[in-house]
mmCIF file of the C-alpha atoms, coordinates in Angstrom:
data_MODEL
# 
_entry.id   MODEL 
# 
loop_
_atom_site.group_PDB 
_atom_site.id 
_atom_site.type_symbol 
_atom_site.label_atom_id 
_atom_site.label_alt_id 
_atom_site.label_comp_id 
_atom_site.label_asym_id 
_atom_site.label_entity_id 
_atom_site.label_seq_id 
_atom_site.pdbx_PDB_ins_code 
_atom_site.Cartn_x 
_atom_site.Cartn_y 
_atom_site.Cartn_z 
_atom_site.occupancy 
_atom_site.B_iso_or_equiv 
_atom_site.pdbx_formal_charge 
_atom_site.auth_seq_id 
_atom_site.auth_comp_id 
_atom_site.auth_asym_id 
_atom_site.auth_atom_id 
_atom_site.pdbx_PDB_model_num 
ATOM 1   C CA . MET A 1 1   ? 141.802 105.559 -7.520  1.00 0.00 ? 1   MET A CA 1 
ATOM 2   C CA . ILE A 1 2   ? 138.239 104.834 -6.616  1.00 0.00 ? 2   ILE A CA 1 
ATOM 3   C CA . THR A 1 3   ? 136.702 101.205 -5.690  1.00 0.00 ? 3   THR A CA 1 
ATOM 4   C CA . ALA A 1 4   ? 133.336 100.692 -6.949  1.00 0.00 ? 4   ALA A CA 1 
ATOM 5   C CA . GLY A 1 5   ? 132.391 99.945  -3.270  1.00 0.00 ? 5   GLY A CA 1 
ATOM 6   C CA . ASP A 1 6   ? 133.272 103.810 -2.700  1.00 0.00 ? 6   ASP A CA 1 
ATOM 7   C CA . PHE A 1 7   ? 130.686 105.301 -4.932  1.00 0.00 ? 7   PHE A CA 1 
ATOM 8   C CA . LYS A 1 8   ? 128.868 108.147 -4.296  1.00 0.00 ? 8   LYS A CA 1 
ATOM 9   C CA . LYS A 1 9   ? 126.029 110.088 -6.502  1.00 0.00 ? 9   LYS A CA 1 
ATOM 10  C CA . GLY A 1 10  ? 128.060 113.027 -8.540  1.00 0.00 ? 10  GLY A CA 1 
ATOM 11  C CA . ILE A 1 11  ? 131.704 111.220 -8.327  1.00 0.00 ? 11  ILE A CA 1 
ATOM 12  C CA . THR A 1 12  ? 133.013 111.422 -12.018 1.00 0.00 ? 12  THR A CA 1 
ATOM 13  C CA . VAL A 1 13  ? 135.089 108.746 -12.857 1.00 0.00 ? 13  VAL A CA 1 
ATOM 14  C CA . GLU A 1 14  ? 137.090 107.455 -16.193 1.00 0.00 ? 14  GLU A CA 1 
ATOM 15  C CA . TRP A 1 15  ? 136.188 104.453 -17.238 1.00 0.00 ? 15  TRP A CA 1 
ATOM 16  C CA . ASP A 1 16  ? 135.771 102.673 -20.736 1.00 0.00 ? 16  ASP A CA 1 
ATOM 17  C CA . GLY A 1 17  ? 137.602 105.135 -22.658 1.00 0.00 ? 17  GLY A CA 1 
ATOM 18  C CA . GLY A 1 18  ? 135.444 108.098 -21.340 1.00 0.00 ? 18  GLY A CA 1 
ATOM 19  C CA . VAL A 1 19  ? 134.360 110.186 -18.456 1.00 0.00 ? 19  VAL A CA 1 
ATOM 20  C CA . TRP A 1 20  ? 131.439 109.099 -16.370 1.00 0.00 ? 20  TRP A CA 1 
ATOM 21  C CA . THR A 1 21  ? 129.285 110.721 -13.364 1.00 0.00 ? 21  THR A CA 1 
ATOM 22  C CA . ILE A 1 22  ? 127.946 108.445 -11.228 1.00 0.00 ? 22  ILE A CA 1 
ATOM 23  C CA . VAL A 1 23  ? 123.967 109.161 -11.314 1.00 0.00 ? 23  VAL A CA 1 
ATOM 24  C CA . ASP A 1 24  ? 122.404 106.393 -9.261  1.00 0.00 ? 24  ASP A CA 1 
ATOM 25  C CA . PHE A 1 25  ? 123.727 103.610 -7.368  1.00 0.00 ? 25  PHE A CA 1 
ATOM 26  C CA . GLN A 1 26  ? 122.619 100.252 -5.263  1.00 0.00 ? 26  GLN A CA 1 
ATOM 27  C CA . HIS A 1 27  ? 124.979 97.966  -3.314  1.00 0.00 ? 27  HIS A CA 1 
ATOM 28  C CA . VAL A 1 28  ? 123.763 94.390  -3.728  1.00 0.00 ? 28  VAL A CA 1 
ATOM 29  C CA . LYS A 1 29  ? 124.203 91.835  -1.718  1.00 0.00 ? 29  LYS A CA 1 
ATOM 30  C CA . PRO A 1 30  ? 122.600 88.516  -3.034  1.00 0.00 ? 30  PRO A CA 1 
ATOM 31  C CA . GLY A 1 31  ? 121.612 85.870  -0.975  1.00 0.00 ? 31  GLY A CA 1 
ATOM 32  C CA . LYS A 1 32  ? 123.726 83.349  -3.252  1.00 0.00 ? 32  LYS A CA 1 
ATOM 33  C CA . GLY A 1 33  ? 126.872 84.653  -5.316  1.00 0.00 ? 33  GLY A CA 1 
ATOM 34  C CA . ALA A 1 34  ? 129.460 87.783  -4.826  1.00 0.00 ? 34  ALA A CA 1 
ATOM 35  C CA . ALA A 1 35  ? 128.072 91.228  -4.024  1.00 0.00 ? 35  ALA A CA 1 
ATOM 36  C CA . PHE A 1 36  ? 127.947 93.877  -6.458  1.00 0.00 ? 36  PHE A CA 1 
ATOM 37  C CA . VAL A 1 37  ? 127.382 97.680  -7.170  1.00 0.00 ? 37  VAL A CA 1 
ATOM 38  C CA . ARG A 1 38  ? 124.287 97.885  -9.787  1.00 0.00 ? 38  ARG A CA 1 
ATOM 39  C CA . THR A 1 39  ? 125.100 101.581 -10.645 1.00 0.00 ? 39  THR A CA 1 
ATOM 40  C CA . LYS A 1 40  ? 123.586 104.145 -13.526 1.00 0.00 ? 40  LYS A CA 1 
ATOM 41  C CA . ILE A 1 41  ? 126.111 106.158 -14.769 1.00 0.00 ? 41  ILE A CA 1 
ATOM 42  C CA . LYS A 1 42  ? 125.856 109.261 -17.235 1.00 0.00 ? 42  LYS A CA 1 
ATOM 43  C CA . ASN A 1 43  ? 128.624 109.903 -19.982 1.00 0.00 ? 43  ASN A CA 1 
ATOM 44  C CA . VAL A 1 44  ? 129.388 113.638 -19.442 1.00 0.00 ? 44  VAL A CA 1 
ATOM 45  C CA . MET A 1 45  ? 130.814 114.219 -22.656 1.00 0.00 ? 45  MET A CA 1 
ATOM 46  C CA . THR A 1 46  ? 128.087 112.344 -24.798 1.00 0.00 ? 46  THR A CA 1 
ATOM 47  C CA . GLY A 1 47  ? 125.061 112.430 -22.405 1.00 0.00 ? 47  GLY A CA 1 
ATOM 48  C CA . ALA A 1 48  ? 124.883 108.728 -22.933 1.00 0.00 ? 48  ALA A CA 1 
ATOM 49  C CA . VAL A 1 49  ? 123.254 107.051 -19.583 1.00 0.00 ? 49  VAL A CA 1 
ATOM 50  C CA . VAL A 1 50  ? 124.121 103.138 -19.312 1.00 0.00 ? 50  VAL A CA 1 
ATOM 51  C CA . GLU A 1 51  ? 123.415 100.886 -16.223 1.00 0.00 ? 51  GLU A CA 1 
ATOM 52  C CA . ARG A 1 52  ? 126.351 99.059  -15.061 1.00 0.00 ? 52  ARG A CA 1 
ATOM 53  C CA . SER A 1 53  ? 127.219 96.665  -12.642 1.00 0.00 ? 53  SER A CA 1 
ATOM 54  C CA . PHE A 1 54  ? 130.790 96.469  -11.013 1.00 0.00 ? 54  PHE A CA 1 
ATOM 55  C CA . ASN A 1 55  ? 132.224 94.086  -8.757  1.00 0.00 ? 55  ASN A CA 1 
ATOM 56  C CA . PRO A 1 56  ? 132.833 96.217  -5.443  1.00 0.00 ? 56  PRO A CA 1 
ATOM 57  C CA . THR A 1 57  ? 136.442 95.782  -5.621  1.00 0.00 ? 57  THR A CA 1 
ATOM 58  C CA . ASP A 1 58  ? 136.895 96.990  -9.222  1.00 0.00 ? 58  ASP A CA 1 
ATOM 59  C CA . LYS A 1 59  ? 139.222 100.383 -9.006  1.00 0.00 ? 59  LYS A CA 1 
ATOM 60  C CA . MET A 1 60  ? 138.847 103.525 -11.562 1.00 0.00 ? 60  MET A CA 1 
ATOM 61  C CA . PRO A 1 61  ? 140.686 106.701 -11.511 1.00 0.00 ? 61  PRO A CA 1 
ATOM 62  C CA . LYS A 1 62  ? 138.870 109.808 -10.014 1.00 0.00 ? 62  LYS A CA 1 
ATOM 63  C CA . ALA A 1 63  ? 138.207 112.021 -12.925 1.00 0.00 ? 63  ALA A CA 1 
ATOM 64  C CA . ILE A 1 64  ? 139.297 115.820 -12.468 1.00 0.00 ? 64  ILE A CA 1 
ATOM 65  C CA . ILE A 1 65  ? 136.691 118.110 -13.608 1.00 0.00 ? 65  ILE A CA 1 
ATOM 66  C CA . GLU A 1 66  ? 137.602 121.823 -13.738 1.00 0.00 ? 66  GLU A CA 1 
ATOM 67  C CA . THR A 1 67  ? 134.978 124.459 -13.923 1.00 0.00 ? 67  THR A CA 1 
ATOM 68  C CA . LYS A 1 68  ? 135.502 127.880 -15.294 1.00 0.00 ? 68  LYS A CA 1 
ATOM 69  C CA . GLU A 1 69  ? 133.174 130.959 -15.013 1.00 0.00 ? 69  GLU A CA 1 
ATOM 70  C CA . MET A 1 70  ? 132.525 132.408 -18.755 1.00 0.00 ? 70  MET A CA 1 
ATOM 71  C CA . GLN A 1 71  ? 130.866 134.945 -20.583 1.00 0.00 ? 71  GLN A CA 1 
ATOM 72  C CA . TYR A 1 72  ? 128.494 133.906 -23.425 1.00 0.00 ? 72  TYR A CA 1 
ATOM 73  C CA . VAL A 1 73  ? 129.562 135.964 -26.080 1.00 0.00 ? 73  VAL A CA 1 
ATOM 74  C CA . TYR A 1 74  ? 127.582 135.325 -29.341 1.00 0.00 ? 74  TYR A CA 1 
ATOM 75  C CA . ASN A 1 75  ? 126.443 132.787 -32.014 1.00 0.00 ? 75  ASN A CA 1 
ATOM 76  C CA . ASP A 1 76  ? 127.546 132.158 -35.339 1.00 0.00 ? 76  ASP A CA 1 
ATOM 77  C CA . GLY A 1 77  ? 124.850 130.213 -36.425 1.00 0.00 ? 77  GLY A CA 1 
ATOM 78  C CA . GLU A 1 78  ? 126.740 127.103 -35.632 1.00 0.00 ? 78  GLU A CA 1 
ATOM 79  C CA . LEU A 1 79  ? 129.132 127.692 -32.672 1.00 0.00 ? 79  LEU A CA 1 
ATOM 80  C CA . TYR A 1 80  ? 128.370 129.751 -29.604 1.00 0.00 ? 80  TYR A CA 1 
ATOM 81  C CA . TYR A 1 81  ? 131.304 131.304 -27.972 1.00 0.00 ? 81  TYR A CA 1 
ATOM 82  C CA . PHE A 1 82  ? 132.497 131.651 -24.634 1.00 0.00 ? 82  PHE A CA 1 
ATOM 83  C CA . MET A 1 83  ? 135.297 134.089 -23.368 1.00 0.00 ? 83  MET A CA 1 
ATOM 84  C CA . ASP A 1 84  ? 136.712 133.645 -20.254 1.00 0.00 ? 84  ASP A CA 1 
ATOM 85  C CA . VAL A 1 85  ? 136.218 136.572 -17.781 1.00 0.00 ? 85  VAL A CA 1 
ATOM 86  C CA . GLU A 1 86  ? 139.838 136.451 -16.421 1.00 0.00 ? 86  GLU A CA 1 
ATOM 87  C CA . THR A 1 87  ? 142.033 135.827 -19.222 1.00 0.00 ? 87  THR A CA 1 
ATOM 88  C CA . TYR A 1 88  ? 139.354 137.115 -22.146 1.00 0.00 ? 88  TYR A CA 1 
ATOM 89  C CA . ASP A 1 89  ? 140.304 134.341 -24.219 1.00 0.00 ? 89  ASP A CA 1 
ATOM 90  C CA . GLN A 1 90  ? 137.257 132.889 -26.574 1.00 0.00 ? 90  GLN A CA 1 
ATOM 91  C CA . ILE A 1 91  ? 136.419 129.353 -26.722 1.00 0.00 ? 91  ILE A CA 1 
ATOM 92  C CA . PRO A 1 92  ? 133.895 127.692 -29.221 1.00 0.00 ? 92  PRO A CA 1 
ATOM 93  C CA . MET A 1 93  ? 131.366 124.958 -28.598 1.00 0.00 ? 93  MET A CA 1 
ATOM 94  C CA . SER A 1 94  ? 128.847 123.170 -30.612 1.00 0.00 ? 94  SER A CA 1 
ATOM 95  C CA . LEU A 1 95  ? 125.296 123.272 -29.885 1.00 0.00 ? 95  LEU A CA 1 
ATOM 96  C CA . ASP A 1 96  ? 125.091 119.595 -28.269 1.00 0.00 ? 96  ASP A CA 1 
ATOM 97  C CA . LYS A 1 97  ? 127.631 121.028 -25.601 1.00 0.00 ? 97  LYS A CA 1 
ATOM 98  C CA . VAL A 1 98  ? 125.854 124.204 -25.100 1.00 0.00 ? 98  VAL A CA 1 
ATOM 99  C CA . GLU A 1 99  ? 121.709 122.408 -25.560 1.00 0.00 ? 99  GLU A CA 1 
ATOM 100 C CA . ASP A 1 100 ? 120.470 122.494 -22.003 1.00 0.00 ? 100 ASP A CA 1 
ATOM 101 C CA . ALA A 1 101 ? 122.066 126.287 -20.797 1.00 0.00 ? 101 ALA A CA 1 
ATOM 102 C CA . ILE A 1 102 ? 121.621 128.156 -24.221 1.00 0.00 ? 102 ILE A CA 1 
ATOM 103 C CA . PRO A 1 103 ? 117.496 128.470 -23.822 1.00 0.00 ? 103 PRO A CA 1 
ATOM 104 C CA . TYR A 1 104 ? 118.207 130.786 -20.626 1.00 0.00 ? 104 TYR A CA 1 
ATOM 105 C CA . VAL A 1 105 ? 121.294 132.890 -21.438 1.00 0.00 ? 105 VAL A CA 1 
ATOM 106 C CA . LYS A 1 106 ? 121.725 136.130 -23.595 1.00 0.00 ? 106 LYS A CA 1 
ATOM 107 C CA . GLU A 1 107 ? 124.539 137.686 -24.541 1.00 0.00 ? 107 GLU A CA 1 
ATOM 108 C CA . GLY A 1 108 ? 126.680 138.816 -21.806 1.00 0.00 ? 108 GLY A CA 1 
ATOM 109 C CA . THR A 1 109 ? 125.681 136.156 -19.166 1.00 0.00 ? 109 THR A CA 1 
ATOM 110 C CA . ASN A 1 110 ? 127.868 134.429 -17.287 1.00 0.00 ? 110 ASN A CA 1 
ATOM 111 C CA . VAL A 1 111 ? 127.868 130.703 -16.940 1.00 0.00 ? 111 VAL A CA 1 
ATOM 112 C CA . THR A 1 112 ? 129.834 127.766 -15.872 1.00 0.00 ? 112 THR A CA 1 
ATOM 113 C CA . VAL A 1 113 ? 131.995 126.007 -18.487 1.00 0.00 ? 113 VAL A CA 1 
ATOM 114 C CA . ARG A 1 114 ? 132.957 122.188 -17.040 1.00 0.00 ? 114 ARG A CA 1 
ATOM 115 C CA . PHE A 1 115 ? 136.229 120.972 -18.866 1.00 0.00 ? 115 PHE A CA 1 
ATOM 116 C CA . PHE A 1 116 ? 138.115 117.529 -18.621 1.00 0.00 ? 116 PHE A CA 1 
ATOM 117 C CA . LYS A 1 117 ? 141.924 117.839 -19.279 1.00 0.00 ? 117 LYS A CA 1 
ATOM 118 C CA . GLY A 1 118 ? 142.001 121.000 -20.811 1.00 0.00 ? 118 GLY A CA 1 
ATOM 119 C CA . LYS A 1 119 ? 138.557 120.580 -22.954 1.00 0.00 ? 119 LYS A CA 1 
ATOM 120 C CA . ALA A 1 120 ? 135.245 121.787 -22.466 1.00 0.00 ? 120 ALA A CA 1 
ATOM 121 C CA . PHE A 1 121 ? 132.592 119.442 -22.475 1.00 0.00 ? 121 PHE A CA 1 
ATOM 122 C CA . SER A 1 122 ? 129.602 121.567 -20.928 1.00 0.00 ? 122 SER A CA 1 
ATOM 123 C CA . VAL A 1 123 ? 127.569 124.775 -19.857 1.00 0.00 ? 123 VAL A CA 1 
ATOM 124 C CA . GLU A 1 124 ? 125.645 125.313 -16.860 1.00 0.00 ? 124 GLU A CA 1 
ATOM 125 C CA . ALA A 1 125 ? 123.009 128.320 -16.586 1.00 0.00 ? 125 ALA A CA 1 
ATOM 126 C CA . PRO A 1 126 ? 122.806 130.369 -13.506 1.00 0.00 ? 126 PRO A CA 1 
ATOM 127 C CA . ASN A 1 127 ? 120.002 128.654 -11.232 1.00 0.00 ? 127 ASN A CA 1 
ATOM 128 C CA . PHE A 1 128 ? 117.890 131.450 -11.725 1.00 0.00 ? 128 PHE A CA 1 
ATOM 129 C CA . VAL A 1 129 ? 117.894 133.862 -14.579 1.00 0.00 ? 129 VAL A CA 1 
ATOM 130 C CA . VAL A 1 130 ? 115.818 137.292 -15.345 1.00 0.00 ? 130 VAL A CA 1 
ATOM 131 C CA . LEU A 1 131 ? 114.614 137.475 -19.022 1.00 0.00 ? 131 LEU A CA 1 
ATOM 132 C CA . GLU A 1 132 ? 112.084 139.075 -21.116 1.00 0.00 ? 132 GLU A CA 1 
ATOM 133 C CA . VAL A 1 133 ? 108.844 138.415 -22.552 1.00 0.00 ? 133 VAL A CA 1 
ATOM 134 C CA . THR A 1 134 ? 108.709 139.156 -26.033 1.00 0.00 ? 134 THR A CA 1 
ATOM 135 C CA . ASP A 1 135 ? 105.414 137.484 -27.253 1.00 0.00 ? 135 ASP A CA 1 
ATOM 136 C CA . THR A 1 136 ? 102.648 136.532 -25.538 1.00 0.00 ? 136 THR A CA 1 
ATOM 137 C CA . GLU A 1 137 ? 98.813  136.874 -25.487 1.00 0.00 ? 137 GLU A CA 1 
ATOM 138 C CA . PRO A 1 138 ? 97.589  140.130 -23.722 1.00 0.00 ? 138 PRO A CA 1 
ATOM 139 C CA . GLY A 1 139 ? 97.530  139.420 -19.961 1.00 0.00 ? 139 GLY A CA 1 
ATOM 140 C CA . PHE A 1 140 ? 94.358  139.702 -17.616 1.00 0.00 ? 140 PHE A CA 1 
ATOM 141 C CA . LYS A 1 141 ? 94.332  142.141 -14.710 1.00 0.00 ? 141 LYS A CA 1 
ATOM 142 C CA . GLY A 1 142 ? 93.575  140.610 -11.244 1.00 0.00 ? 142 GLY A CA 1 
ATOM 143 C CA . ASP A 1 143 ? 94.022  136.824 -12.722 1.00 0.00 ? 143 ASP A CA 1 
ATOM 144 C CA . THR A 1 144 ? 96.771  136.278 -9.996  1.00 0.00 ? 144 THR A CA 1 
ATOM 145 C CA . THR A 1 145 ? 95.364  133.446 -8.303  1.00 0.00 ? 145 THR A CA 1 
ATOM 146 C CA . SER A 1 146 ? 94.597  130.693 -10.820 1.00 0.00 ? 146 SER A CA 1 
ATOM 147 C CA . ASN A 1 147 ? 96.990  127.999 -11.808 1.00 0.00 ? 147 ASN A CA 1 
ATOM 148 C CA . THR A 1 148 ? 96.302  128.547 -15.401 1.00 0.00 ? 148 THR A CA 1 
ATOM 149 C CA . THR A 1 149 ? 99.155  128.991 -17.585 1.00 0.00 ? 149 THR A CA 1 
ATOM 150 C CA . LYS A 1 150 ? 99.658  130.299 -21.296 1.00 0.00 ? 150 LYS A CA 1 
ATOM 151 C CA . PRO A 1 151 ? 102.392 130.062 -23.872 1.00 0.00 ? 151 PRO A CA 1 
ATOM 152 C CA . ALA A 1 152 ? 105.142 132.899 -23.993 1.00 0.00 ? 152 ALA A CA 1 
ATOM 153 C CA . THR A 1 153 ? 108.378 133.543 -25.696 1.00 0.00 ? 153 THR A CA 1 
ATOM 154 C CA . LEU A 1 154 ? 111.417 134.948 -23.954 1.00 0.00 ? 154 LEU A CA 1 
ATOM 155 C CA . GLU A 1 155 ? 113.995 137.174 -25.493 1.00 0.00 ? 155 GLU A CA 1 
ATOM 156 C CA . THR A 1 156 ? 116.402 134.355 -26.060 1.00 0.00 ? 156 THR A CA 1 
ATOM 157 C CA . GLY A 1 157 ? 113.906 132.418 -28.376 1.00 0.00 ? 157 GLY A CA 1 
ATOM 158 C CA . TYR A 1 158 ? 112.896 129.599 -25.469 1.00 0.00 ? 158 TYR A CA 1 
ATOM 159 C CA . GLN A 1 159 ? 109.154 128.944 -24.888 1.00 0.00 ? 159 GLN A CA 1 
ATOM 160 C CA . ILE A 1 160 ? 107.801 128.724 -21.482 1.00 0.00 ? 160 ILE A CA 1 
ATOM 161 C CA . ALA A 1 161 ? 104.237 128.484 -19.953 1.00 0.00 ? 161 ALA A CA 1 
ATOM 162 C CA . VAL A 1 162 ? 103.697 131.881 -17.716 1.00 0.00 ? 162 VAL A CA 1 
ATOM 163 C CA . PRO A 1 163 ? 100.384 132.529 -15.461 1.00 0.00 ? 163 PRO A CA 1 
ATOM 164 C CA . LEU A 1 164 ? 97.431  134.688 -17.191 1.00 0.00 ? 164 LEU A CA 1 
ATOM 165 C CA . PHE A 1 165 ? 98.560  137.928 -15.850 1.00 0.00 ? 165 PHE A CA 1 
ATOM 166 C CA . ILE A 1 166 ? 101.971 138.274 -17.491 1.00 0.00 ? 166 ILE A CA 1 
ATOM 167 C CA . ASN A 1 167 ? 102.354 141.061 -20.696 1.00 0.00 ? 167 ASN A CA 1 
ATOM 168 C CA . ILE A 1 168 ? 104.922 141.404 -23.396 1.00 0.00 ? 168 ILE A CA 1 
ATOM 169 C CA . GLY A 1 169 ? 107.514 143.310 -21.991 1.00 0.00 ? 169 GLY A CA 1 
ATOM 170 C CA . ASP A 1 170 ? 107.464 141.810 -18.565 1.00 0.00 ? 170 ASP A CA 1 
ATOM 171 C CA . LYS A 1 171 ? 110.962 140.430 -16.913 1.00 0.00 ? 171 LYS A CA 1 
ATOM 172 C CA . ILE A 1 172 ? 110.261 136.970 -15.018 1.00 0.00 ? 172 ILE A CA 1 
ATOM 173 C CA . VAL A 1 173 ? 112.579 134.949 -13.511 1.00 0.00 ? 173 VAL A CA 1 
ATOM 174 C CA . ILE A 1 174 ? 112.704 131.203 -14.358 1.00 0.00 ? 174 ILE A CA 1 
ATOM 175 C CA . ASP A 1 175 ? 114.632 128.091 -12.615 1.00 0.00 ? 175 ASP A CA 1 
ATOM 176 C CA . THR A 1 176 ? 117.126 127.399 -14.814 1.00 0.00 ? 176 THR A CA 1 
ATOM 177 C CA . ARG A 1 177 ? 117.458 123.576 -13.524 1.00 0.00 ? 177 ARG A CA 1 
ATOM 178 C CA . THR A 1 178 ? 113.384 122.831 -14.005 1.00 0.00 ? 178 THR A CA 1 
ATOM 179 C CA . GLY A 1 179 ? 112.766 125.658 -17.026 1.00 0.00 ? 179 GLY A CA 1 
ATOM 180 C CA . GLU A 1 180 ? 109.704 126.886 -14.974 1.00 0.00 ? 180 GLU A CA 1 
ATOM 181 C CA . TYR A 1 181 ? 108.502 130.437 -14.389 1.00 0.00 ? 181 TYR A CA 1 
ATOM 182 C CA . LEU A 1 182 ? 109.106 131.252 -10.733 1.00 0.00 ? 182 LEU A CA 1 
ATOM 183 C CA . SER A 1 183 ? 108.047 135.052 -10.286 1.00 0.00 ? 183 SER A CA 1 
ATOM 184 C CA . LEU A 1 184 ? 107.631 138.265 -11.794 1.00 0.00 ? 184 LEU A CA 1 
ATOM 185 C CA . SER A 1 185 ? 111.419 140.410 -11.391 1.00 0.00 ? 185 SER A CA 1 
ATOM 186 C CA . LEU A 1 186 ? 111.517 142.841 -8.819  1.00 0.00 ? 186 LEU A CA 1 
ATOM 187 C CA . ILE A 1 187 ? 114.746 144.114 -10.697 1.00 0.00 ? 187 ILE A CA 1 
ATOM 188 C CA . HIS A 1 188 ? 113.907 145.855 -14.051 1.00 0.00 ? 188 HIS A CA 1 
ATOM 189 C CA . ILE A 1 189 ? 117.032 145.417 -16.473 1.00 0.00 ? 189 ILE A CA 1 
# 
């Protein structure tokens, strides 16, 4: 059990029939009345964010979140399938559970899948991925210093802003946490 007075960012708790992670918190001691903890919490299953105040002595069970490395196998139009790299078991997941990661993963990419009580609820892409540009306007040689960008479509279908010198067929590094272009890839896969 954890008390609201012990909240820290990233802690996951069971509350109100769901699993919630602490996004932000603030201990408030008003001049009049009792102290309280103002929090912003996110439901890890649904993604809903709620602002709520707790008494510092309120107790709730700490949620145990398991993570497992899995490989993205394929999409059948409705479900996305991931394979456990140790047991080769496959699990299907709906778009709402994978939508943050799927623009950055292609078949065969290893991802982190998060579970609560054996039920998968989210997928996290690697922090950095290398993807090929499949469509963009022709590049301009020598234009490597300006901050001007153009749209480019990646092999996953995701669109991203890239510098003007990027061409079709270039492999680029993307930071999946921000969704931004980082650099041309030195590794040609």
